[in-house]
mmCIF file of C-alpha atoms and ligand atoms in Angstrom:
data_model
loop_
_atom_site.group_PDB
_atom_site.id
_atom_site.type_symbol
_atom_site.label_atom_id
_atom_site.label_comp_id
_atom_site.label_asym_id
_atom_site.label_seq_id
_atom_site.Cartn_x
_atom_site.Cartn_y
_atom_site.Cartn_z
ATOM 1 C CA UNK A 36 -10.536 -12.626 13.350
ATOM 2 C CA UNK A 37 -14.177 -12.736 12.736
ATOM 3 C CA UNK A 38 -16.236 -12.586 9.309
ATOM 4 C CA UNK A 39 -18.891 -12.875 7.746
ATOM 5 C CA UNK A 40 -21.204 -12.396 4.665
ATOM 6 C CA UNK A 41 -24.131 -13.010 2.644
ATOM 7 C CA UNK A 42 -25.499 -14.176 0.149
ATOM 8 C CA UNK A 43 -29.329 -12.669 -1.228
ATOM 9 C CA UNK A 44 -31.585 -15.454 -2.001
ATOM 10 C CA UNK A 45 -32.928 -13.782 -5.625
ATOM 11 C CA UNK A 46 -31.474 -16.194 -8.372
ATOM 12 C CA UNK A 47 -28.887 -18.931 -9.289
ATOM 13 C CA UNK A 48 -25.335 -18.397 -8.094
ATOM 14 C CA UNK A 49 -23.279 -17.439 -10.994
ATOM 15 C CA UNK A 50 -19.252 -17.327 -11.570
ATOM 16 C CA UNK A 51 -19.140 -13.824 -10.444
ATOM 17 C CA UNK A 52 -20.288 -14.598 -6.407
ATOM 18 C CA UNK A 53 -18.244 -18.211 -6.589
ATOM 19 C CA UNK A 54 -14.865 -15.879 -7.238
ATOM 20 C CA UNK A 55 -16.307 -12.477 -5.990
ATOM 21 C CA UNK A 56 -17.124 -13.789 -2.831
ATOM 22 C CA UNK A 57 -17.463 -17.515 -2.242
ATOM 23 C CA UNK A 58 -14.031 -19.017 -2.748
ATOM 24 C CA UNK A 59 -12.640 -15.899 -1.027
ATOM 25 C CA UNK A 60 -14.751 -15.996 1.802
ATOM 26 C CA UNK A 61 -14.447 -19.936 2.322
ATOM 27 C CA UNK A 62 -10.638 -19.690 2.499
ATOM 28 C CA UNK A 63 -11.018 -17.938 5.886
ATOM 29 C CA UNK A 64 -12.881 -20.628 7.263
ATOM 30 C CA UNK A 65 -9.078 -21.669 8.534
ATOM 31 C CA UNK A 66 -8.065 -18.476 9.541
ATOM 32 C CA UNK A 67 -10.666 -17.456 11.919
ATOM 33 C CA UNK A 68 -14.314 -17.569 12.661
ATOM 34 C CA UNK A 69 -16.717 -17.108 10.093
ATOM 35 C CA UNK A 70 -20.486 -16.054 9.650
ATOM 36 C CA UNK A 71 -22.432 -16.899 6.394
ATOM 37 C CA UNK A 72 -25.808 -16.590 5.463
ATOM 38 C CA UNK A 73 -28.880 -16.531 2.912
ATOM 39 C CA UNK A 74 -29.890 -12.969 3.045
ATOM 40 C CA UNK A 75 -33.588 -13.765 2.264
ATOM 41 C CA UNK A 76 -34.663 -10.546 4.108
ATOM 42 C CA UNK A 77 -32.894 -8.630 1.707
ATOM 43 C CA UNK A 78 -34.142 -10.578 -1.206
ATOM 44 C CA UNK A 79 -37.923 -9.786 -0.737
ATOM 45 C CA UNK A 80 -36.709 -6.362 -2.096
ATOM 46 C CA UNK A 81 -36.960 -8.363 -5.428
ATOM 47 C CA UNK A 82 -38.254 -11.549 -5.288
ATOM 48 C CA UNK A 83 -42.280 -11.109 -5.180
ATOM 49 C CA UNK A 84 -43.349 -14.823 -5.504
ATOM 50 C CA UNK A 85 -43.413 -16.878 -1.953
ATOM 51 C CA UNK A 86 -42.667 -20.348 -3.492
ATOM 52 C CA UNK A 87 -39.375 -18.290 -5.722
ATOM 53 C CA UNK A 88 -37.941 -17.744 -2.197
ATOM 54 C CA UNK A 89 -38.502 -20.465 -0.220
ATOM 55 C CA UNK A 90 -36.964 -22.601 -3.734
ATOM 56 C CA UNK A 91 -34.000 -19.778 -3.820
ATOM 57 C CA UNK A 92 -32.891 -19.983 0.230
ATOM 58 C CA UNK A 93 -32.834 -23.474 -0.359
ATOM 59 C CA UNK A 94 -30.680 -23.128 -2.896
ATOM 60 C CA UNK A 95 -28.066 -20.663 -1.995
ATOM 61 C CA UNK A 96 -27.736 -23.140 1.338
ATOM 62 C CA UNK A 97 -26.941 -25.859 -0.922
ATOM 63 C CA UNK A 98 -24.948 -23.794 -3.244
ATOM 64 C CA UNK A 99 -22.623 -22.662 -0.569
ATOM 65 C CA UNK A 100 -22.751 -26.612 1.244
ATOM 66 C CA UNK A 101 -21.978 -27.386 -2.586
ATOM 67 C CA UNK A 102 -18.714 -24.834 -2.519
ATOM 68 C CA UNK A 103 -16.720 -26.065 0.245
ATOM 69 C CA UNK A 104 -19.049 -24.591 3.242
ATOM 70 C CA UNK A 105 -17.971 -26.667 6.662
ATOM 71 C CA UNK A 106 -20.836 -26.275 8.821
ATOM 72 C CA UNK A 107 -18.018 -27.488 11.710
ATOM 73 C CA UNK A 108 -16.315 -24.514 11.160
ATOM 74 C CA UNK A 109 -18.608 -21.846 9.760
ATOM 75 C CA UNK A 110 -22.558 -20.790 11.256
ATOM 76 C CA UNK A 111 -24.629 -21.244 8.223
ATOM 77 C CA UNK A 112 -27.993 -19.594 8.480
ATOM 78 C CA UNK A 113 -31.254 -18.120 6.901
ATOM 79 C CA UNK A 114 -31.345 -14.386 7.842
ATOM 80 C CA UNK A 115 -35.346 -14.633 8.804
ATOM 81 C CA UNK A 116 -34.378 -17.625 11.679
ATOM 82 C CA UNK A 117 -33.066 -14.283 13.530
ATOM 83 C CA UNK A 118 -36.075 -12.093 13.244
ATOM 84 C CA UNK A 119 -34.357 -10.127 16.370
ATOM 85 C CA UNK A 120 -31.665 -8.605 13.400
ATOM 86 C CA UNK A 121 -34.556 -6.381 13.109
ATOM 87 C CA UNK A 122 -34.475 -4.296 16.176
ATOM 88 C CA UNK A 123 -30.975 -3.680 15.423
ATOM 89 C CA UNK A 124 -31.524 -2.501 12.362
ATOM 90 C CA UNK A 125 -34.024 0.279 13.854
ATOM 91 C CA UNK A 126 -31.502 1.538 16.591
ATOM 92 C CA UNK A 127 -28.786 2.286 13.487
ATOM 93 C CA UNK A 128 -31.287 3.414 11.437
ATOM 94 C CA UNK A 129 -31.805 6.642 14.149
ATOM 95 C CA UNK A 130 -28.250 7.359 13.680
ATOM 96 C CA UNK A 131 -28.200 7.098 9.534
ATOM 97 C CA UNK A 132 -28.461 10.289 7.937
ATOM 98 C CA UNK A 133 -30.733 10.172 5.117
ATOM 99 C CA UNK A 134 -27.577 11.274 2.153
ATOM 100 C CA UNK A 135 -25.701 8.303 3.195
ATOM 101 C CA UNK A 136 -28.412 6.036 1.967
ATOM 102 C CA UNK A 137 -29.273 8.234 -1.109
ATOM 103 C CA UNK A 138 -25.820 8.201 -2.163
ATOM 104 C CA UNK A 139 -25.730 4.811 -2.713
ATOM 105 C CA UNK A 140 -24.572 3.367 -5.816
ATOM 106 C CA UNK A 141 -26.804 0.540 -5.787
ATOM 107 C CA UNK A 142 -30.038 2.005 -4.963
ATOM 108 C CA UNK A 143 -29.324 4.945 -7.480
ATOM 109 C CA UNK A 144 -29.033 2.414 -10.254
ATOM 110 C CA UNK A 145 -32.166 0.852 -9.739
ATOM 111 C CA UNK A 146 -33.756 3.813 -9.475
ATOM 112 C CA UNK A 147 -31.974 4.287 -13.138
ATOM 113 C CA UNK A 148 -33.734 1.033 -14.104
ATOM 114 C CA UNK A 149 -37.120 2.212 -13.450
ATOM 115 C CA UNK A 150 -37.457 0.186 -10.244
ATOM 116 C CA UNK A 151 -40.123 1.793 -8.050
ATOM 117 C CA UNK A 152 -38.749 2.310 -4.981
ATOM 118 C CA UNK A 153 -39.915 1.138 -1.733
ATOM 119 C CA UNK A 154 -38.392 1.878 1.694
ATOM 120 C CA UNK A 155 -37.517 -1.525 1.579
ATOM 121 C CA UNK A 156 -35.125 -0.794 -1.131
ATOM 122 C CA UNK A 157 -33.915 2.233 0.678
ATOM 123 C CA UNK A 158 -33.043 0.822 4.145
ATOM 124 C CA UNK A 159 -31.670 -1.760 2.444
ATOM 125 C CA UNK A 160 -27.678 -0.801 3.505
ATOM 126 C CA UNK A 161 -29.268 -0.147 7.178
ATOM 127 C CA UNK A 162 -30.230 -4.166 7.498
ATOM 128 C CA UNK A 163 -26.611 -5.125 5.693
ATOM 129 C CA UNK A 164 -25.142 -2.901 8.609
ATOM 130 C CA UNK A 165 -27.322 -4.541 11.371
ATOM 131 C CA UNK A 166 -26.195 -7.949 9.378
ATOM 132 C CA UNK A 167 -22.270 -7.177 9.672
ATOM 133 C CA UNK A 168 -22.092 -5.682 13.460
ATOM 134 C CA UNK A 169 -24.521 -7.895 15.320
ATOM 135 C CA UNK A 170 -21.870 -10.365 15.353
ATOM 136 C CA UNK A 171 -18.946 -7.520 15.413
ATOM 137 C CA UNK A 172 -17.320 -8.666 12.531
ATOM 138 C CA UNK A 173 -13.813 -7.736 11.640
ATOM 139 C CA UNK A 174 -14.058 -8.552 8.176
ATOM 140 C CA UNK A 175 -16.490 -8.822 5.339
ATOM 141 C CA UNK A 176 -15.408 -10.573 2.107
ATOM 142 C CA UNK A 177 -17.604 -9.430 -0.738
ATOM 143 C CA UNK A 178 -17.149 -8.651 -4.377
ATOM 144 C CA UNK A 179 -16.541 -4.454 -5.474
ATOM 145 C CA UNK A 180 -20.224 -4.186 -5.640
ATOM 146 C CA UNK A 181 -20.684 -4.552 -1.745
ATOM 147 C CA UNK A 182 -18.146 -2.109 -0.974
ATOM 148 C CA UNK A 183 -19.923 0.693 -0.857
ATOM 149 C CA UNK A 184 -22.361 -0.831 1.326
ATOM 150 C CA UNK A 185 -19.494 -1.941 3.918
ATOM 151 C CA UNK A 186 -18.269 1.620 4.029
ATOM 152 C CA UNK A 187 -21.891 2.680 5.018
ATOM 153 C CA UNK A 188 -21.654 -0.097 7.883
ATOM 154 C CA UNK A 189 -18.780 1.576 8.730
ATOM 155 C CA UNK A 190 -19.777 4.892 9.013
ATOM 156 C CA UNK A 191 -23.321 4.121 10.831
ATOM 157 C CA UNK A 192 -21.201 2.090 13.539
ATOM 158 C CA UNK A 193 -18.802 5.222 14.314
ATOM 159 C CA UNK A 194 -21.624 7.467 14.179
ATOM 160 C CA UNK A 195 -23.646 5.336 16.823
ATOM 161 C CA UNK A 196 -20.345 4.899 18.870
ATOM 162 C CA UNK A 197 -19.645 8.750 18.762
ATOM 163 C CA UNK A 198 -23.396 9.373 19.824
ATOM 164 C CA UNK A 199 -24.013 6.603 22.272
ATOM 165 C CA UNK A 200 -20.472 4.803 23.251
ATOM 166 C CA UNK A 201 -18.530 2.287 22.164
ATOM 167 C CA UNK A 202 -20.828 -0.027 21.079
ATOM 168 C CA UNK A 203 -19.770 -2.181 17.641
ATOM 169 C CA UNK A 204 -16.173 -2.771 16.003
ATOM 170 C CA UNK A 205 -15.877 -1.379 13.079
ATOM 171 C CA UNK A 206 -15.848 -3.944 10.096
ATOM 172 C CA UNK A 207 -13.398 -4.070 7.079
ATOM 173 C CA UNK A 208 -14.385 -5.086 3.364
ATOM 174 C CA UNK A 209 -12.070 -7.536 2.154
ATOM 175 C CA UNK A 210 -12.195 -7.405 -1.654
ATOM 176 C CA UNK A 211 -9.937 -9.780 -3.835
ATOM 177 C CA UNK A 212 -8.367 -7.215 -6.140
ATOM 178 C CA UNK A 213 -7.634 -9.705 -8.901
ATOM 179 C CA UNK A 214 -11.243 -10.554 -9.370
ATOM 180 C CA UNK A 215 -12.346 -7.249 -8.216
ATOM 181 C CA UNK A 216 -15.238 -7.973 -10.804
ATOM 182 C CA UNK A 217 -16.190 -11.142 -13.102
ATOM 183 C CA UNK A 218 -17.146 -10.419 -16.581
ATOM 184 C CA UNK A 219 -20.683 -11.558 -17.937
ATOM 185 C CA UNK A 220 -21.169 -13.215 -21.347
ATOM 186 C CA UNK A 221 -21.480 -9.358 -22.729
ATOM 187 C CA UNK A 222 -18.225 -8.342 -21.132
ATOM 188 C CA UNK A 223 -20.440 -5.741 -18.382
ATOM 189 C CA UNK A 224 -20.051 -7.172 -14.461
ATOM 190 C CA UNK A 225 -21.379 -10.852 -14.647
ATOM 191 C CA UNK A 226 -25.182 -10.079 -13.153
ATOM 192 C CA UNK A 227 -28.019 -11.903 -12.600
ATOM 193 C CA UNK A 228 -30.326 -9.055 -13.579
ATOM 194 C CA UNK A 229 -27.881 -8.516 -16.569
ATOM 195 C CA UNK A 230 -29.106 -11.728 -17.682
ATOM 196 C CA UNK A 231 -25.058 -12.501 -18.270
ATOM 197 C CA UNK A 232 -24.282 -15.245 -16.109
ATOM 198 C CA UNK A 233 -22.313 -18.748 -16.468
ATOM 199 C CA UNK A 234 -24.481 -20.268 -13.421
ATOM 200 C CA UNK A 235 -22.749 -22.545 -11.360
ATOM 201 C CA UNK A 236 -25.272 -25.675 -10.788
ATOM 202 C CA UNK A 237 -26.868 -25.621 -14.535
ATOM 203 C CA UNK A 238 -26.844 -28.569 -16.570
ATOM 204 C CA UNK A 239 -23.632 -28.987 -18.490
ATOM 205 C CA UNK A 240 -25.747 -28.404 -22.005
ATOM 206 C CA UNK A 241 -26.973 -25.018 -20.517
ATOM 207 C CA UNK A 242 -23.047 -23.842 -19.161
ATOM 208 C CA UNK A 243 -21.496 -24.935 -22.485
ATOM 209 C CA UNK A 244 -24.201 -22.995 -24.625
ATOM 210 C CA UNK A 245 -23.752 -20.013 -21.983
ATOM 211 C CA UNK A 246 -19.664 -19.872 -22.730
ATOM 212 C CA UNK A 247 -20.348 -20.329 -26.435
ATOM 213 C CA UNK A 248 -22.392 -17.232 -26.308
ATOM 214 C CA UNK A 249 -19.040 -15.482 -24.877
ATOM 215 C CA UNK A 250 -18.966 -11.932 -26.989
ATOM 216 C CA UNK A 251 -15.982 -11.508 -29.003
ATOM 217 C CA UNK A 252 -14.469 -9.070 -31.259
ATOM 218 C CA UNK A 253 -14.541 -9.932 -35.050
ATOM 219 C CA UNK A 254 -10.562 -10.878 -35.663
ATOM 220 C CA UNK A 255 -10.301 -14.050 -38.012
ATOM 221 C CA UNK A 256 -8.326 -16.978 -36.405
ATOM 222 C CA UNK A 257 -5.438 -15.750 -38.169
ATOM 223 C CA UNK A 258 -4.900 -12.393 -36.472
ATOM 224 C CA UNK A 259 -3.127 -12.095 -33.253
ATOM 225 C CA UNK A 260 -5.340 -11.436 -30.792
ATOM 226 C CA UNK A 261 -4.880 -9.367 -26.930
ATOM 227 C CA UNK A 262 -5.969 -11.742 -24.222
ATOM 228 C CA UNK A 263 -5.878 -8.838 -21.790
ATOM 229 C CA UNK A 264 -9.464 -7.383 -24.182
ATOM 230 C CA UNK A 265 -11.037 -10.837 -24.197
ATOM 231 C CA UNK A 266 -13.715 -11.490 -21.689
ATOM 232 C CA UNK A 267 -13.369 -15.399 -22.409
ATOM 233 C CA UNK A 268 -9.279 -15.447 -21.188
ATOM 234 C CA UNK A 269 -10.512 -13.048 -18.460
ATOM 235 C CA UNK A 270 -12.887 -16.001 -17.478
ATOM 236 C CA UNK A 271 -10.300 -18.558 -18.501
ATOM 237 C CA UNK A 272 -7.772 -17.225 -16.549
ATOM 238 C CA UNK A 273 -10.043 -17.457 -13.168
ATOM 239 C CA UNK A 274 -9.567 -21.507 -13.593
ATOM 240 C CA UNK A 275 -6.377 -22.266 -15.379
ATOM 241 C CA UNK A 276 -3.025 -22.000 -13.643
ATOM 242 C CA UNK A 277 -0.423 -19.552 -14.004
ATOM 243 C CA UNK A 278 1.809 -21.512 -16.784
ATOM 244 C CA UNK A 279 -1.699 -22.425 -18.687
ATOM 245 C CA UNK A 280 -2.830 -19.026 -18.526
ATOM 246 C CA UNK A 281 0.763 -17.692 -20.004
ATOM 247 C CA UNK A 282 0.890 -20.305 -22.447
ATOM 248 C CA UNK A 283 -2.435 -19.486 -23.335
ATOM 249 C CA UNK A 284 -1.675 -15.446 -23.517
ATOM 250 C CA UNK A 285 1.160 -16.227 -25.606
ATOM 251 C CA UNK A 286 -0.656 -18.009 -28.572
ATOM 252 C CA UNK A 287 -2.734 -14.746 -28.500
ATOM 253 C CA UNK A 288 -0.750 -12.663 -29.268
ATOM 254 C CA UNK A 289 0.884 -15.526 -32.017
ATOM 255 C CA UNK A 290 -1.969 -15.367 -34.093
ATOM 256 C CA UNK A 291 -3.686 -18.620 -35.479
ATOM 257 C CA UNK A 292 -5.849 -19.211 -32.277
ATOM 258 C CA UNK A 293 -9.850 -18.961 -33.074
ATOM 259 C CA UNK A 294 -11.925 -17.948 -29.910
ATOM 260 C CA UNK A 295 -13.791 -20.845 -30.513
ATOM 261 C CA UNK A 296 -11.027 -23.015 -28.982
ATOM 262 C CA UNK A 297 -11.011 -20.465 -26.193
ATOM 263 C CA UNK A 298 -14.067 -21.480 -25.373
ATOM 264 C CA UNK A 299 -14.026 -25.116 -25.201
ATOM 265 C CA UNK A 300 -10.929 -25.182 -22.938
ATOM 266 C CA UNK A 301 -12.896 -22.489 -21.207
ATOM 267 C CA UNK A 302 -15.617 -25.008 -20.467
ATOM 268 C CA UNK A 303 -13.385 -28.138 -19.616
ATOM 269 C CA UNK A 304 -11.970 -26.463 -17.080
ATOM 270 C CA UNK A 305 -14.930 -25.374 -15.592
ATOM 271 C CA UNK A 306 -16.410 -28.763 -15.817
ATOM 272 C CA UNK A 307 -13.762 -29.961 -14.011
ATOM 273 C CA UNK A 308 -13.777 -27.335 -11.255
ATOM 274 C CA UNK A 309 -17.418 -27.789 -10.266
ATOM 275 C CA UNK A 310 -17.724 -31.370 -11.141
ATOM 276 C CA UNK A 311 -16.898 -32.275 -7.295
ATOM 277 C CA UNK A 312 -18.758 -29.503 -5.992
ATOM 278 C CA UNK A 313 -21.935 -30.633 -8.200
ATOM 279 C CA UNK A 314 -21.468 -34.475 -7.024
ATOM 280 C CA UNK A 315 -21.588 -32.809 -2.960
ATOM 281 C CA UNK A 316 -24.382 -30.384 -3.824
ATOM 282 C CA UNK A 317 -26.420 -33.973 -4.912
ATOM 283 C CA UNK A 318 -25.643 -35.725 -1.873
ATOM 284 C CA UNK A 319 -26.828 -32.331 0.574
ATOM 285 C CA UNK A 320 -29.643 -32.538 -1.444
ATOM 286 C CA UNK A 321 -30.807 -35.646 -0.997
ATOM 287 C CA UNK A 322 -30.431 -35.160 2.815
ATOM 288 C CA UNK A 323 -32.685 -32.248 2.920
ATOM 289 C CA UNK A 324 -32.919 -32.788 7.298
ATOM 290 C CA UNK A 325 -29.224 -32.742 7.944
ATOM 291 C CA UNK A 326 -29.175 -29.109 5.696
ATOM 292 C CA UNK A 327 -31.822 -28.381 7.915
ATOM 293 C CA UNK A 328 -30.224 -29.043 11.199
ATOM 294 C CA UNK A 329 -27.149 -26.970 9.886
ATOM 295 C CA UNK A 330 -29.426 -24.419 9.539
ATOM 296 C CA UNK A 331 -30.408 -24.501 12.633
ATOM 297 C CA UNK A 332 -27.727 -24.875 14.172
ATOM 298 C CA UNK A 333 -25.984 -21.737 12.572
ATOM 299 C CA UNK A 334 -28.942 -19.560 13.443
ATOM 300 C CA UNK A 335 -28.522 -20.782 17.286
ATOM 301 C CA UNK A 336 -24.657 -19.768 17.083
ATOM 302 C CA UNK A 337 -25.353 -16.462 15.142
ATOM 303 C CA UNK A 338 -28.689 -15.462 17.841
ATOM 304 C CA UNK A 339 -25.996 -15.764 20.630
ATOM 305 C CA UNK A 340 -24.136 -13.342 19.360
ATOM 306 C CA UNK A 341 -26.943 -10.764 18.085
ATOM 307 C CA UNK A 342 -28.290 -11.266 21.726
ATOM 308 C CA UNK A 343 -24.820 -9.982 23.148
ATOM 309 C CA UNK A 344 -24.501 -7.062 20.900
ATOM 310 C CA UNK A 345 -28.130 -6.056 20.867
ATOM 311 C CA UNK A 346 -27.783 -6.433 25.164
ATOM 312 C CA UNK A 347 -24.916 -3.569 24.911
ATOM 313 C CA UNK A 348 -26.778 -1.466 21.605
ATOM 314 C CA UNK A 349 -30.455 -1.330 24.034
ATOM 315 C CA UNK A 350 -28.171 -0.559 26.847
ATOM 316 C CA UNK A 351 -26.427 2.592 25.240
ATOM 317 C CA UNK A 352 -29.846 3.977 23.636
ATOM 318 C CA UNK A 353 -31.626 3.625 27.138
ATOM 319 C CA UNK A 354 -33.741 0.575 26.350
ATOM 320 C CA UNK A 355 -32.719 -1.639 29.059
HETATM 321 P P1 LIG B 427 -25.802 -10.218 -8.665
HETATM 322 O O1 LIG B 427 -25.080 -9.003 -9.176
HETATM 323 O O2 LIG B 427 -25.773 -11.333 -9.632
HETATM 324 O O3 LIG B 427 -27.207 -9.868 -8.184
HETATM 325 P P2 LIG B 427 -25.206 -10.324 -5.861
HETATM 326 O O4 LIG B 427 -25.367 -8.841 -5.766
HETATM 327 O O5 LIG B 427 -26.250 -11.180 -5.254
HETATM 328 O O6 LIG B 427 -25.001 -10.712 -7.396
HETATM 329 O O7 LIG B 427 -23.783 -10.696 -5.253
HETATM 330 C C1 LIG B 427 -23.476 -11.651 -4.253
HETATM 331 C C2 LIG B 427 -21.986 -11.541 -3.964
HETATM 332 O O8 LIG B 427 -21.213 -11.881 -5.123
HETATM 333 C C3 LIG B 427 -21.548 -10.126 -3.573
HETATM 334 O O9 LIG B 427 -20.525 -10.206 -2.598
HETATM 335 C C4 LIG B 427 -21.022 -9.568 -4.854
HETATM 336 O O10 LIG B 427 -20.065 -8.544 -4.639
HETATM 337 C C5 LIG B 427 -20.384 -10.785 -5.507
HETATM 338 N N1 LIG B 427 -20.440 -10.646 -6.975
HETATM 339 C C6 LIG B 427 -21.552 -10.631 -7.744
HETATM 340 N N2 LIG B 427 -21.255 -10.487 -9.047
HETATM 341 C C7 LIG B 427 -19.903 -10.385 -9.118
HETATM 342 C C8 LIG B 427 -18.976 -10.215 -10.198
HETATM 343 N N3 LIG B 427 -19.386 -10.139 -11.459
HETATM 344 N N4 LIG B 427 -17.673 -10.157 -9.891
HETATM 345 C C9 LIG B 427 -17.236 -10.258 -8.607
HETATM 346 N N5 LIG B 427 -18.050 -10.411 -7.546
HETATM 347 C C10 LIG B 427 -19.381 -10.483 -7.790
HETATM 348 N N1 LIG B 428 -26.075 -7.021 -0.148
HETATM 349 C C1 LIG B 428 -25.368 -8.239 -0.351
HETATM 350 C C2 LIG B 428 -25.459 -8.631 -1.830
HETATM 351 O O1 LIG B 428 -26.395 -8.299 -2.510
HETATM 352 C C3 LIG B 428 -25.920 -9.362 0.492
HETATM 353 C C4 LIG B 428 -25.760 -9.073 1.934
HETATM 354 C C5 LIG B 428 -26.755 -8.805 2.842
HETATM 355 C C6 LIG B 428 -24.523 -9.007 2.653
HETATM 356 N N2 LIG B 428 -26.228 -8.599 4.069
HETATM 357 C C7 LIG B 428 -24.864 -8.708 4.013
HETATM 358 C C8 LIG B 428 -23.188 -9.162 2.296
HETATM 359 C C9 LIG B 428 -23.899 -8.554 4.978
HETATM 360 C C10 LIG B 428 -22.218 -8.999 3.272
HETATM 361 C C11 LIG B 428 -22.561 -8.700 4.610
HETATM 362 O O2 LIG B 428 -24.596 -9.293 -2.303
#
């Protein structure tokens, strides 16, 4: 079994991609081979300022080093080391009919925002499929807001296999069901452009004033309360185990538990959870030329494959 995924470089990692996609896709490290990287391609679609995305790639690399990354096991690489992911992207981009990227749930809604679009924008899905099958992945772990955007992989791969022969695999999404999607601070998807995140790597002051901010409802400490409407046990129950989490859920529904508490165990365990990742995220980044030489190294074992599958796509289209 092969995966892989990505990651854009356009902000700080945030809860939502640590369960969304992280954890989930660094369990398969032992069940197969696996394919991450910093999709700073993709990012220029937002990020306009050069020094914001050389500092951002450099962070997601560290972030996912940081989150239990084993660059034995998994290639880690920047997306721009293999400029050649661009001519595969143009030979699926012949076979993708213009509705399947207009349809697209992601491109629609910044449309919605008042984001001027650029082709960029656009072709966006066409590079994520050129991403996914130049190493024929069998899987893609990502969060519900990729999915879409694996199902267009999937349907420019058959429609390039129908038209030119079998050519790429066709990829699965691989969403974790029980955190389909992370709630923000406001309760909407956790976001970075809703401005709703608890980021992973912030100082300790910023997370705890970040959870604090946690919207509630109104109900006094006396009132039973439902965990399954509160965004802060929907948080809390990402960390805690199972008899925590029913413990907790019980004195809920008691009555005479003030979301305040909530919050505060909220933030212990989190502190705990990360506090080993933050100590290995330090000691990558204070070795800035061994990060480097994973980088490099990733990019080598990801171009080998690209090479292969871009060998058989120029073949098919008459390019060879
Ligand atoms: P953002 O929405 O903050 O811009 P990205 O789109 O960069 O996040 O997402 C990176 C990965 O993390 C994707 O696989 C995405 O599905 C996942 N992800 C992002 N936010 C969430 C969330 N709130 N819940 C679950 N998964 C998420
Ligand atoms: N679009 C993804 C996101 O915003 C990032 C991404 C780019 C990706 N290429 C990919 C994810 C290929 C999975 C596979 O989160």
């Amino acid at each position: 079994m092969r995966a892989l995924s990505g990651i854009q470089s356009s902000g700080k990692l945030h809860v939502g991609n640590y369960f969304g996609m992280i954890k989930p896709a660094l369990e398969l490290q032992e069940k197969g081979e696996t394919f991450y990287f910093i999709a700073n391609y993709h990012a220029l679609t937002s990020v306009t300022e050069a020094e914001a995305l050389r500092a951002s790639t450099r962070d997601v690399a560290l972030d996912y080093l940081a989150c239990g990354l084993d660059p034995e096991r998994t290639a880690l690489y920047r997306q721009s080391d293999i400029p050649e992911i661009h001519e595969l992207a143009w030979l699926l981009s012949v076979v993708t009919p213009m509705g399947l990227l207009e349809r697209c749930h992601s491109y629609k809604d910044k449309l919605a925002k008042g984001i001027p679009a650029n082709h960029g924008l656009f072709a966006y899905p066409v590079l994520m499929a050129a991403d996914i099958l130049a190493v024929q992945a069998d899987v893609v772990p990502v969060g519900q807001d990729q999915k879409q955007h694996v199902e267009v992989t999937r349907d420019i791969a058959v429609k390039f296999n129908q038209k030119f022969g079998e050519t790429f695999k066709i990829p699965e999404p691989l969403i974790r069901e029980s955190v389909a999607v992370v709630p923000g601070l406001d309760g909407q998807k956790m976001s970075k452009s809703y401005n709703n995140t608890i980021e992973l790597f912030a100082p300790q002051a910023e997370t705890r004033k970040a959870i604090m901010r946690i919207v509630t409802d109104s109900k006094t400490v006396a009132e039973p309360k439902d965990p399954a409407a509160c965004n802060i046990f929907k948080l809390y129950s990402l960390f805690a185990p199972e008899q925590e989490r029913e413990a907790m859920a019980a004195r809920y529904r008691a009555g005479g538990l003030g979301y305040g508490e909530v919050k505060k165990a909220l933030y212990e365990h989190f502190r705990t959870y990360f506090e080993p990742f933050r100590q290995r995220r330090m000691e990558y980044q204070n070795d800035p030329e061994r990060v480097e030489q994973i980088l490099q190294r990733g990019a080598a074992r990801a171009r080998e494959e690209l090479r292969k599958t871009l060998k058989a796509a120029r073949r098919a289209v008459g390019l060879d």
